[in-house]
Coordinates of C-alpha atoms and ligand atoms in Angstrom, one line a residue:
Chain A
M4 CA 24.5 3.2 -84.0
P5 CA 21.3 2.3 -83.0
R6 CA 18.9 4.9 -83.0
K7 CA 15.9 5.4 -80.3
N8 CA 13.1 6.4 -82.0
P9 CA 11.5 8.2 -79.3
T10 CA 7.5 7.7 -81.0
T11 CA 7.5 3.7 -80.5
G12 CA 8.4 1.4 -78.1
P13 CA 7.2 0.5 -74.8
D14 CA 5.2 3.2 -72.5
G15 CA 7.6 3.6 -69.6
L16 CA 4.6 4.3 -67.5
T17 CA 3.6 0.5 -66.8
R18 CA 7.2 -0.7 -66.2
R19 CA 7.2 0.7 -63.0
G20 CA 4.6 0.2 -59.9
F21 CA 4.3 2.6 -57.9
L22 CA 4.6 6.6 -58.3
T23 CA 6.8 8.7 -55.9
S24 CA 5.0 11.4 -53.8
M25 CA 6.4 14.5 -56.1
G26 CA 3.5 15.9 -57.8
T27 CA 0.8 13.6 -56.7
G28 CA -1.6 16.4 -55.6
A29 CA -1.6 15.4 -51.9
I30 CA -2.8 19.5 -50.9
G31 CA -5.1 19.4 -53.9
V32 CA -5.9 22.3 -56.1
A33 CA -7.2 25.4 -53.8
A34 CA -4.8 27.1 -52.2
S35 CA -5.0 29.8 -49.9
A36 CA -1.9 32.5 -50.0
D37 CA -1.1 35.7 -51.9
L38 CA 0.9 33.7 -54.7
F39 CA -3.3 32.6 -56.2
A40 CA -3.9 36.5 -55.8
A41 CA -3.9 36.5 -59.8
G42 CA -6.4 34.2 -60.6
K43 CA -7.5 32.0 -63.2
E44 CA -5.1 34.2 -65.6
A45 CA -2.0 32.6 -63.5
V46 CA -2.4 29.5 -65.1
D47 CA -1.4 29.4 -68.6
P48 CA -3.2 27.4 -71.0
Q49 CA -0.5 26.2 -73.5
V50 CA -0.1 22.5 -72.3
M51 CA 1.5 20.3 -74.9
P52 CA -0.3 17.0 -74.2
A53 CA 1.5 13.9 -74.7
G54 CA 1.5 11.0 -77.2
R55 CA 0.7 14.2 -79.8
T56 CA 2.0 16.4 -82.1
S57 CA 2.1 20.1 -81.1
K58 CA 3.9 23.3 -83.4
V59 CA 6.6 23.8 -82.1
V60 CA 9.1 27.1 -83.3
L61 CA 12.6 26.8 -83.4
R62 CA 15.6 29.6 -84.2
I63 CA 18.1 27.3 -85.7
N64 CA 21.1 28.7 -87.1
G65 CA 19.3 32.2 -88.1
E66 CA 15.9 30.6 -89.4
T67 CA 12.9 30.2 -88.5
H68 CA 11.5 26.5 -88.3
V69 CA 8.2 25.2 -86.6
V70 CA 7.9 21.7 -87.2
L71 CA 5.7 19.6 -85.4
A72 CA 6.9 17.9 -81.9
E73 CA 5.7 15.4 -79.4
P74 CA 6.5 17.1 -75.5
R75 CA 9.2 14.5 -75.5
W76 CA 11.3 14.9 -78.1
T77 CA 14.5 16.2 -77.6
L78 CA 16.0 19.0 -79.5
L79 CA 18.5 16.6 -80.9
Y80 CA 16.2 13.9 -82.5
V81 CA 14.3 17.5 -83.5
L82 CA 17.2 18.6 -85.6
R83 CA 18.5 15.4 -86.7
E84 CA 14.6 13.7 -87.9
V85 CA 12.8 16.2 -88.4
I86 CA 14.6 19.1 -89.8
G87 CA 17.4 16.7 -90.8
L88 CA 20.5 19.0 -89.5
T89 CA 22.7 15.9 -88.6
G90 CA 25.8 17.7 -87.6
A91 CA 24.8 17.1 -83.7
K92 CA 25.6 13.8 -83.1
P93 CA 23.5 10.5 -81.2
G94 CA 26.1 9.5 -78.9
C95 CA 25.3 8.4 -75.2
E96 CA 22.0 10.3 -75.1
R97 CA 23.0 11.1 -71.6
G98 CA 25.0 13.9 -71.0
E99 CA 27.8 12.0 -70.6
C100 CA 29.7 12.7 -74.3
G101 CA 29.1 15.7 -75.9
A102 CA 28.4 14.2 -79.4
C103 CA 25.1 16.0 -79.6
T104 CA 26.5 19.7 -78.7
V105 CA 24.9 22.7 -79.6
L106 CA 25.4 26.4 -79.0
I107 CA 22.1 28.0 -77.4
D108 CA 21.9 31.7 -76.6
G109 CA 26.1 31.5 -77.6
V110 CA 26.4 29.2 -74.6
A111 CA 27.5 25.4 -75.9
R112 CA 24.7 22.3 -74.5
Y113 CA 23.9 19.2 -75.0
A114 CA 20.8 18.7 -77.5
C115 CA 20.4 15.7 -76.2
L116 CA 19.7 16.4 -73.1
T117 CA 17.1 19.4 -73.5
L118 CA 13.2 18.7 -74.9
A119 CA 12.8 20.5 -78.3
A120 CA 10.2 22.7 -76.8
E121 CA 12.8 24.1 -74.2
A122 CA 14.8 25.3 -77.0
Q123 CA 11.7 28.0 -78.2
G124 CA 12.8 31.3 -77.7
S125 CA 16.2 30.6 -77.7
E126 CA 18.7 30.6 -80.6
V127 CA 20.1 27.2 -81.8
T128 CA 23.6 27.4 -83.2
T129 CA 24.3 23.7 -85.1
L130 CA 27.3 22.8 -87.2
E131 CA 25.9 23.9 -90.3
G132 CA 25.4 27.2 -88.6
L133 CA 29.1 27.1 -88.8
M134 CA 29.1 27.2 -92.3
D135 CA 29.7 29.9 -94.6
G136 CA 27.7 29.2 -97.4
E137 CA 29.6 25.9 -98.9
T138 CA 32.9 27.5 -97.4
L139 CA 34.4 26.2 -93.4
G140 CA 33.8 28.4 -90.6
P141 CA 37.4 29.4 -89.0
V142 CA 36.7 26.2 -86.1
Q143 CA 36.0 23.9 -88.7
T144 CA 39.2 25.0 -90.9
A145 CA 41.6 24.9 -87.6
F146 CA 40.3 21.3 -87.0
A147 CA 40.9 20.2 -90.7
E148 CA 44.2 21.6 -90.9
A149 CA 45.2 20.8 -87.8
D150 CA 44.1 16.7 -88.6
A151 CA 42.0 16.6 -85.7
F152 CA 40.4 13.4 -85.2
Q153 CA 40.4 10.1 -86.3
C154 CA 36.9 8.0 -87.3
G155 CA 35.6 11.9 -86.9
Y156 CA 32.7 11.3 -85.1
C157 CA 33.4 13.0 -81.7
T158 CA 34.4 15.7 -84.3
P159 CA 31.3 18.1 -85.0
G160 CA 30.5 18.4 -81.0
Q161 CA 34.1 19.4 -80.3
I162 CA 33.9 22.3 -82.9
M163 CA 30.8 23.3 -81.3
A164 CA 32.5 23.0 -77.4
V165 CA 35.1 25.5 -79.0
E166 CA 33.2 27.8 -80.8
G167 CA 31.0 27.7 -77.4
L168 CA 34.3 28.8 -75.4
L169 CA 35.8 31.5 -78.5
R170 CA 32.6 32.8 -78.0
T171 CA 33.5 34.1 -74.5
N172 CA 37.0 33.4 -74.6
P173 CA 39.0 34.8 -77.9
N174 CA 42.5 33.8 -76.8
P175 CA 42.9 31.2 -74.0
S176 CA 45.5 29.3 -72.4
A177 CA 46.3 25.5 -72.7
E178 CA 44.6 25.0 -69.3
E179 CA 41.7 27.1 -70.5
I180 CA 41.3 25.0 -73.9
R181 CA 42.1 22.1 -72.2
R182 CA 38.8 22.9 -69.5
G183 CA 37.0 24.2 -72.4
A184 CA 36.9 20.6 -74.2
S185 CA 36.5 18.8 -71.1
G186 CA 32.3 17.8 -72.3
N187 CA 33.5 16.1 -75.4
L188 CA 34.7 12.5 -75.3
C189 CA 36.9 11.4 -78.2
R190 CA 37.2 7.5 -78.3
C191 CA 40.1 8.0 -80.6
G192 CA 41.8 9.2 -78.2
A193 CA 42.6 12.8 -81.2
Y194 CA 42.7 14.9 -77.8
K195 CA 46.3 16.7 -79.2
H196 CA 45.2 17.5 -82.4
I197 CA 42.1 18.8 -80.7
F198 CA 44.0 21.1 -78.6
E199 CA 45.9 22.3 -81.3
A200 CA 42.9 22.7 -84.0
A201 CA 41.0 24.9 -80.6
H202 CA 44.4 27.2 -80.6
R203 CA 44.9 27.6 -84.3
A204 CA 40.8 27.9 -84.2
A205 CA 41.1 31.2 -81.7
E206 CA 44.2 32.5 -84.3
L207 CA 41.4 32.5 -87.3
K208 CA 38.9 33.7 -85.8
R209 CA 41.4 36.5 -84.5
G210 CA 42.2 37.2 -87.8
K211 CA 46.0 35.8 -87.9
Chain B
M13 CA 13.2 6.0 -74.6
F14 CA 11.6 8.9 -72.6
P15 CA 7.9 7.5 -71.1
D16 CA 4.9 9.7 -72.4
F17 CA 4.2 13.0 -70.8
D18 CA 2.4 16.5 -71.3
Y19 CA 4.4 19.5 -70.7
V20 CA 3.6 23.1 -70.0
R21 CA 5.8 26.2 -69.4
P22 CA 4.4 28.6 -67.7
Q23 CA 5.4 32.1 -66.9
S24 CA 4.8 33.0 -63.4
L25 CA 5.4 31.0 -60.5
Q26 CA 1.8 30.8 -59.5
A27 CA 1.2 28.8 -62.5
A28 CA 3.8 26.5 -62.1
I29 CA 2.6 26.0 -58.7
T30 CA -0.5 25.4 -59.7
H31 CA 0.0 22.6 -63.0
L32 CA 2.0 20.9 -60.4
A33 CA -1.5 19.5 -58.5
D34 CA -1.7 17.5 -62.0
E35 CA -1.1 14.1 -60.9
A36 CA 1.6 12.3 -61.4
A37 CA 3.8 16.1 -62.4
V38 CA 7.7 17.5 -62.0
V39 CA 9.6 20.4 -62.3
H40 CA 11.7 21.0 -65.2
A41 CA 14.5 23.2 -63.9
G42 CA 17.5 22.9 -66.9
G43 CA 16.4 19.8 -67.1
T44 CA 19.9 17.9 -67.3
D45 CA 19.0 15.3 -64.2
L46 CA 15.1 15.3 -65.4
L47 CA 15.7 13.7 -68.6
G48 CA 17.9 11.3 -67.3
C49 CA 15.6 9.9 -64.7
L50 CA 13.1 9.9 -67.4
R51 CA 15.1 8.1 -69.9
E52 CA 16.0 5.8 -67.1
H53 CA 11.7 5.4 -65.6
I54 CA 13.1 6.0 -62.1
F55 CA 9.8 7.5 -61.1
A56 CA 6.3 7.5 -63.3
V57 CA 5.9 11.2 -64.6
K58 CA 3.1 12.3 -66.6
K59 CA 3.6 16.1 -66.6
V60 CA 6.3 18.1 -67.3
V61 CA 6.9 21.6 -66.0
S62 CA 9.0 23.8 -66.7
I63 CA 10.5 26.6 -64.7
S64 CA 12.9 28.1 -66.9
A65 CA 10.1 30.5 -68.1
V66 CA 9.8 31.7 -64.8
K67 CA 11.8 35.3 -65.3
E68 CA 11.8 35.8 -61.1
L69 CA 14.2 32.8 -60.5
H70 CA 16.8 33.8 -62.7
G71 CA 20.2 36.1 -61.2
I72 CA 22.5 36.6 -58.7
D73 CA 22.2 40.0 -56.3
E74 CA 23.1 41.5 -52.9
A75 CA 20.4 42.0 -50.2
A76 CA 21.2 45.7 -48.0
D77 CA 22.5 43.0 -45.1
G78 CA 25.5 41.6 -47.5
A79 CA 23.4 38.5 -47.9
L80 CA 23.9 37.4 -51.5
R81 CA 20.3 35.6 -53.5
I82 CA 20.8 33.4 -55.7
G83 CA 17.8 32.7 -58.5
A84 CA 17.0 29.1 -58.2
L85 CA 17.5 29.1 -62.2
T86 CA 20.9 30.6 -61.7
T87 CA 23.3 28.4 -63.8
I88 CA 25.6 26.3 -62.2
R89 CA 28.6 28.0 -64.2
T90 CA 27.2 32.0 -63.8
V91 CA 27.1 30.4 -60.0
A92 CA 31.0 29.6 -60.5
E93 CA 32.2 32.7 -62.5
H94 CA 30.2 35.9 -61.5
P95 CA 32.2 38.3 -59.6
L96 CA 30.3 38.2 -56.1
V97 CA 30.3 34.7 -55.4
R98 CA 34.2 34.5 -56.4
R99 CA 34.9 37.6 -54.1
R100 CA 33.1 36.8 -51.2
F101 CA 32.4 33.2 -51.2
S102 CA 34.8 31.5 -53.2
G103 CA 34.6 27.9 -51.7
L104 CA 30.5 28.7 -53.3
A105 CA 32.4 30.1 -56.7
Q106 CA 35.2 26.5 -56.9
S107 CA 32.7 24.1 -55.9
A108 CA 30.2 25.2 -59.0
S109 CA 33.2 25.3 -61.4
E110 CA 34.1 21.5 -60.7
V111 CA 30.5 20.2 -61.3
A112 CA 30.2 17.7 -64.0
S113 CA 31.2 18.8 -67.6
P114 CA 31.1 22.7 -69.1
Q115 CA 28.0 21.8 -71.4
L116 CA 26.0 20.9 -68.0
R117 CA 27.9 23.8 -66.2
N118 CA 25.9 26.3 -68.6
Q119 CA 22.7 24.2 -68.8
G120 CA 21.9 22.9 -64.7
T121 CA 20.9 24.9 -62.8
I122 CA 21.4 25.9 -58.8
G123 CA 18.1 24.5 -57.7
G124 CA 18.3 21.4 -60.1
N125 CA 21.4 20.8 -58.6
I126 CA 20.7 21.1 -54.6
C127 CA 17.2 18.7 -55.8
Q128 CA 18.9 16.0 -58.1
K129 CA 17.8 12.5 -57.7
P130 CA 20.6 9.6 -56.5
R131 CA 23.6 8.8 -59.1
C132 CA 23.3 4.9 -57.5
W133 CA 23.8 2.4 -60.3
Y134 CA 20.9 0.1 -58.6
Y135 CA 18.5 3.2 -58.5
R136 CA 19.2 4.9 -61.9
G137 CA 19.7 1.0 -63.1
D138 CA 16.6 -1.7 -63.6
F139 CA 15.8 -2.4 -59.6
N140 CA 13.5 -1.7 -57.1
C141 CA 15.5 -0.8 -54.8
L142 CA 13.8 0.8 -51.1
R143 CA 14.6 4.8 -52.5
K144 CA 11.9 3.4 -55.0
G145 CA 9.3 1.5 -53.2
G146 CA 11.3 -1.8 -53.0
G147 CA 12.7 -3.9 -50.1
T148 CA 16.1 -4.5 -50.5
C149 CA 19.1 -1.7 -50.7
F150 CA 21.3 -3.6 -53.1
A151 CA 24.3 -1.5 -52.4
V152 CA 24.6 -3.1 -49.2
D153 CA 25.9 -6.8 -51.0
G154 CA 26.3 -5.5 -54.2
E155 CA 29.1 -3.2 -55.6
N156 CA 29.4 -0.7 -53.4
Q157 CA 32.7 1.1 -54.2
F158 CA 30.7 4.7 -54.7
H159 CA 28.5 4.1 -51.9
C160 CA 28.7 5.8 -47.9
I161 CA 30.4 5.5 -45.0
F162 CA 28.4 7.8 -43.1
G163 CA 24.7 7.8 -42.6
G164 CA 23.5 4.8 -44.2
G165 CA 21.0 4.2 -41.2
G166 CA 21.2 0.4 -42.0
T167 CA 18.5 1.6 -45.1
C168 CA 20.0 2.9 -47.9
F169 CA 23.4 3.6 -48.5
I170 CA 23.6 6.2 -51.2
V171 CA 25.9 9.4 -51.4
H172 CA 24.7 12.7 -51.8
P173 CA 25.6 13.7 -55.5
S174 CA 25.8 18.1 -55.6
D175 CA 29.0 19.5 -55.3
I176 CA 27.1 22.4 -54.3
A177 CA 25.1 21.5 -51.5
P178 CA 27.5 20.6 -49.4
C179 CA 29.3 24.3 -49.8
L180 CA 25.9 26.0 -49.3
V181 CA 26.0 23.8 -45.8
A182 CA 29.4 24.6 -45.0
L183 CA 28.4 28.6 -45.7
N184 CA 25.2 28.2 -43.2
A185 CA 22.4 28.8 -46.2
T186 CA 18.7 29.4 -46.4
A187 CA 17.0 27.8 -49.4
R188 CA 13.4 30.0 -49.9
V189 CA 10.7 27.4 -51.3
A190 CA 7.4 28.7 -52.5
G191 CA 4.2 25.8 -52.8
P192 CA 0.2 26.0 -52.9
S193 CA 0.5 27.2 -48.7
G194 CA 2.7 30.3 -49.2
V195 CA 6.3 30.9 -49.1
R196 CA 8.7 28.9 -46.1
E197 CA 12.3 29.2 -45.4
V198 CA 14.5 26.1 -45.0
P199 CA 18.1 26.1 -44.0
L200 CA 20.0 24.1 -46.6
E201 CA 21.3 21.8 -43.4
K202 CA 17.9 21.5 -42.7
F203 CA 16.9 20.5 -46.1
F204 CA 18.0 16.9 -46.8
M205 CA 16.5 14.0 -46.1
R206 CA 18.5 10.9 -44.4
P207 CA 17.1 8.0 -45.4
E208 CA 16.4 6.7 -42.0
V209 CA 13.4 9.2 -41.8
D210 CA 11.9 8.9 -45.3
V211 CA 13.6 6.9 -48.2
Q212 CA 11.8 7.6 -50.7
H213 CA 12.3 11.6 -50.5
E214 CA 16.4 13.4 -50.9
T215 CA 14.9 16.4 -49.8
V216 CA 11.8 18.3 -47.0
L217 CA 10.0 19.5 -49.8
E218 CA 6.3 19.0 -49.7
P219 CA 4.6 18.4 -53.0
R220 CA 4.2 21.0 -55.4
E221 CA 6.8 23.0 -53.7
I222 CA 9.6 24.7 -55.8
V223 CA 12.6 26.2 -54.7
T224 CA 13.0 30.1 -55.9
Q225 CA 16.2 31.9 -54.1
I226 CA 19.3 30.2 -52.3
L227 CA 20.0 32.5 -49.3
V228 CA 23.9 33.1 -48.6
P229 CA 24.2 35.2 -45.3
P230 CA 27.3 38.3 -45.4
P231 CA 30.2 36.2 -44.4
A232 CA 31.8 37.2 -40.6
A233 CA 35.1 39.1 -41.1
G234 CA 37.5 36.6 -41.4
T235 CA 35.6 34.3 -43.5
R236 CA 37.4 32.2 -45.6
S237 CA 35.6 29.3 -47.8
A238 CA 36.8 26.4 -49.5
Y239 CA 36.1 23.6 -52.2
R240 CA 38.4 20.2 -52.3
K241 CA 37.1 17.4 -54.7
V242 CA 38.3 14.5 -55.3
R243 CA 37.5 12.5 -58.5
A244 CA 38.4 9.5 -60.3
R245 CA 38.0 12.0 -64.2
R246 CA 38.9 15.7 -64.1
S247 CA 35.6 16.1 -66.2
W248 CA 31.7 14.8 -65.5
D249 CA 32.6 12.6 -62.4
F250 CA 31.1 13.0 -59.4
A251 CA 33.0 13.1 -56.1
L252 CA 34.9 10.2 -54.5
A253 CA 35.5 12.1 -51.7
G254 CA 35.0 15.9 -50.8
V255 CA 35.0 18.4 -48.2
A256 CA 33.5 22.0 -48.2
L257 CA 35.2 24.2 -45.4
A258 CA 33.6 27.7 -43.9
L259 CA 36.5 28.6 -41.3
R260 CA 36.5 32.3 -39.0
F261 CA 40.0 32.9 -38.7
D262 CA 41.5 35.6 -35.8
G263 CA 45.1 36.1 -37.1
R264 CA 46.4 31.9 -37.9
R265 CA 43.6 31.1 -35.4
V266 CA 40.4 29.1 -36.3
V267 CA 37.9 30.7 -34.1
E268 CA 35.4 28.7 -35.8
G269 CA 34.3 26.8 -38.5
R270 CA 31.6 24.3 -40.8
V271 CA 33.3 21.4 -42.9
V272 CA 31.0 19.4 -44.1
L273 CA 31.6 16.6 -46.8
S274 CA 31.0 15.2 -50.0
G275 CA 31.0 11.6 -51.8
A276 CA 30.5 10.7 -48.0
A277 CA 26.8 10.6 -46.6
P278 CA 23.4 10.5 -48.0
V279 CA 23.3 13.7 -47.2
P280 CA 26.5 16.1 -46.9
W281 CA 27.7 15.4 -44.1
R282 CA 28.9 17.6 -41.3
S283 CA 31.3 16.4 -39.6
A284 CA 31.5 17.6 -35.9
E285 CA 34.7 15.8 -34.9
V286 CA 36.4 18.1 -37.7
E287 CA 35.2 21.2 -36.5
Q288 CA 35.6 20.4 -32.6
T289 CA 39.1 19.6 -33.1
I290 CA 39.9 22.6 -34.9
R291 CA 37.7 25.0 -33.2
G292 CA 39.9 27.7 -31.2
K293 CA 43.3 26.5 -33.1
E294 CA 45.8 27.1 -34.6
L295 CA 46.6 24.9 -37.8
D296 CA 49.7 23.3 -37.1
S297 CA 50.5 19.6 -38.3
D298 CA 49.4 18.3 -34.6
V299 CA 46.2 19.9 -35.1
I300 CA 45.5 18.9 -38.7
A301 CA 46.7 15.4 -38.2
A302 CA 44.2 15.1 -35.4
A303 CA 41.5 16.6 -37.1
A304 CA 41.8 13.9 -40.1
K305 CA 41.9 11.8 -37.5
A306 CA 38.6 12.7 -36.0
A307 CA 36.9 12.8 -39.1
V308 CA 36.8 9.2 -39.8
A309 CA 37.0 7.2 -36.5
E310 CA 33.3 6.7 -36.5
A311 CA 33.5 5.6 -40.5
E312 CA 31.2 3.1 -41.5
P313 CA 32.7 1.5 -44.7
L314 CA 31.3 -1.1 -46.8
G315 CA 33.0 -4.2 -48.8
K316 CA 34.2 -2.1 -51.2
N317 CA 34.5 1.5 -50.0
G318 CA 37.2 1.5 -47.2
Y319 CA 39.5 2.9 -49.6
K320 CA 38.0 6.2 -49.1
I321 CA 38.7 6.3 -45.0
P322 CA 42.3 6.9 -45.7
L323 CA 41.7 9.3 -48.7
F324 CA 38.8 12.0 -46.5
Q325 CA 42.0 11.8 -44.4
G326 CA 44.6 12.8 -46.8
V327 CA 41.8 15.0 -49.0
I328 CA 40.7 16.8 -45.0
E329 CA 44.4 17.4 -44.2
E330 CA 45.7 18.9 -47.7
E331 CA 42.8 21.2 -47.2
L332 CA 42.9 21.9 -44.0
A333 CA 47.2 23.1 -44.2
R334 CA 46.1 25.1 -47.6
M335 CA 43.8 27.0 -45.8
S336 CA 46.6 26.9 -43.1
A337 CA 49.1 28.5 -45.0
S338 CA 47.0 31.5 -46.4
A339 CA 46.0 32.0 -42.7
Ligands
LIG11 C1 27.0 13.7 -66.8 C2 26.3 14.3 -65.5 C3 27.2 14.3 -64.7 C4 27.3 15.5 -63.2 N1 27.9 15.3 -62.8 C5 27.8 16.4 -61.6 C6 29.2 16.2 -60.2 O1 30.3 16.5 -60.9 N2 28.6 17.1 -59.3 C7 27.7 17.6 -59.1 O2 27.4 18.8 -58.1 N3 26.4 17.3 -60.1 C8 27.1 16.1 -61.3 N4 25.8 16.5 -62.2 C9 24.5 17.0 -61.8 C10 24.3 17.9 -62.1 O3 24.8 19.2 -62.0 C11 22.7 18.2 -62.7 O4 21.9 17.3 -62.9 C12 22.2 19.8 -62.3 O5 22.3 20.3 -61.4 C13 20.4 19.8 -62.2 O6 19.9 21.3 -62.4 P1 18.8 21.3 -63.4 O7 18.6 23.0 -63.6 O8 19.6 21.1 -65.3 O9 17.2 20.3 -63.0 P2 16.3 19.6 -63.4 O10 17.3 18.0 -64.5 O11 16.1 20.1 -64.5 O12 15.6 19.2 -61.8 C14 16.8 17.8 -61.3 C15 15.8 17.5 -60.3 O13 15.0 18.6 -59.4 C16 14.3 19.2 -59.2 N5 13.7 20.4 -59.5 C17 14.7 21.3 -60.2 N6 14.6 22.0 -60.2 C18 13.9 22.7 -59.0 C19 13.2 23.7 -57.8 N7 14.1 25.2 -58.2 N8 12.5 23.2 -56.9 C20 11.9 22.1 -56.8 N9 12.7 20.8 -57.0 C21 13.0 21.6 -58.6 C22 13.6 18.6 -60.4 O14 12.3 18.1 -60.0 C23 14.0 17.3 -60.8 O15 13.9 16.4 -59.9 C24 25.9 15.8 -63.2 C25 24.9 15.3 -64.2 C26 25.4 14.3 -65.4 C27 24.2 14.2 -66.7
LIG12 S1 24.6 12.5 -77.3 FE1 24.8 14.2 -75.1 S2 26.0 13.9 -74.1 FE2 26.6 12.0 -75.5
LIG13 S1 37.8 11.3 -83.6 FE1 36.8 8.7 -83.1 S2 35.9 10.0 -81.6 FE2 37.1 11.4 -81.7

């Protein structure tokens, strides 16, 4: 899979010769209205400038990571290329495959559509965070036991989606499992085993 | 590849509105649509103003008069699962539960959902189309199987991508909007821009305006709402055809109702034809068939989307029948 490095490459701003009128400031800064009663203090000074790295503090798998990141770097990129956690996979990078699924504050989200800066202040859990030392966690064990993959590329995302599902619904029905895993594509078509793994994972988590 | 942009995540609405004064500054809520647009360089962005840390924009509650108040940053999942929504506005809960995928519902917000950009592949692709300031709508003679059958107005033939917006229009909801000159309320029915009025904007929001809240009035006694969506795959896909209904019944008779189509037009499309056909009637099979026929009588399909006509007819028939069975 070709990796796009967001630090280099053509500057997209020059590709299109037009501006949308969104935010072009037609109305000007000086505004009336009570909204501005708070005055200058209302403007948070912490702007991360374009094209430069700034300090970003992330909580990942229970640890604090202080990294330097550009505003446009996604959480997926920072996890993989800056921190070296390669569990979350780049697939489509547009929210259409689920390979990049991580938990943010306990719910499954796409790391490819999350800016790293946006994840500040949240607890991020990646595939690596489901390990107990060198031992697989229950959802990982269930996927291995159920042989729930062929090539395995989608597997980390599938596991994180199931983990997210089981955290809110410890005993899902077959239909709830299908729905819970419906944000993750498997190009190999291992769905039957993935659903079985999810079922087994629920049992393992409940201590059966 | 993303363009370079400044990023800021203010804590207050005022600060966000102030930051939006900068050149090519855009609002970031959940980011699920915005990041896709950035990656495709659809519009110029120099500054991303994230409103995700503005606390007052989160959450759902009930006003004293029974209206539902939904903060713009409420996630689509919360809208789908919230007990108040499920109990009193089942169509809205249903529509939210049919959006995109679980991860996108966990991250996408209701404000972002109604402000999302069109999904037309020419608009999203490397075509300088009308909506991007060019001179042509490439869908007219192109691959238009997912484009509109109503309201193209000879200009741009997108369909509005949202599942939630048609339900909000059916439920007569209002958007509360804050901007540099204060706060105003816009009925959802007037919120979406028709292409013949302004082909480059999807909403009537002025520069620097932020949707802060969605207000859904308490439904009159006897009102039931529903949403039905047809799509190629049961996950991710946008509506090929859909219908949002909010009907007020007296016994088995429809006193009045609002019927809004998705996947049909550049804006959520209120079907006056269906509404008139069912008003004052019991939903027997003749009335239902007449309503479904009336729904598509004025349709203007393009070269490759003629299938939407029988599809809409079927969807409307089935959904009206379902409502009548539960009346
Ligand atoms: C693969 C995929 C499939 C999808 N399928 C569906 C589907 O089936 N049905 C459906 O309805 N949607 C679908 N969507 C769209 C999805 O629901 C939207 O991306 C999401 O709701 C946007 O919310 P957000 O908070 O992430 O918005 P953002 O991406 O943060 O913002 C979206 C746009 O709205 C503007 N905006 C956001 N919030 C505000 C606000 N409060 N005030 C003013 N402007 C604002 C932003 O500037 C931006 O232009 C899909 C999206 C993807 C990526
Ligand atoms: S890489 Fe994120 S959804 Fe495909
Ligand atoms: S196992 Fe190959 S993509 Fe799922």
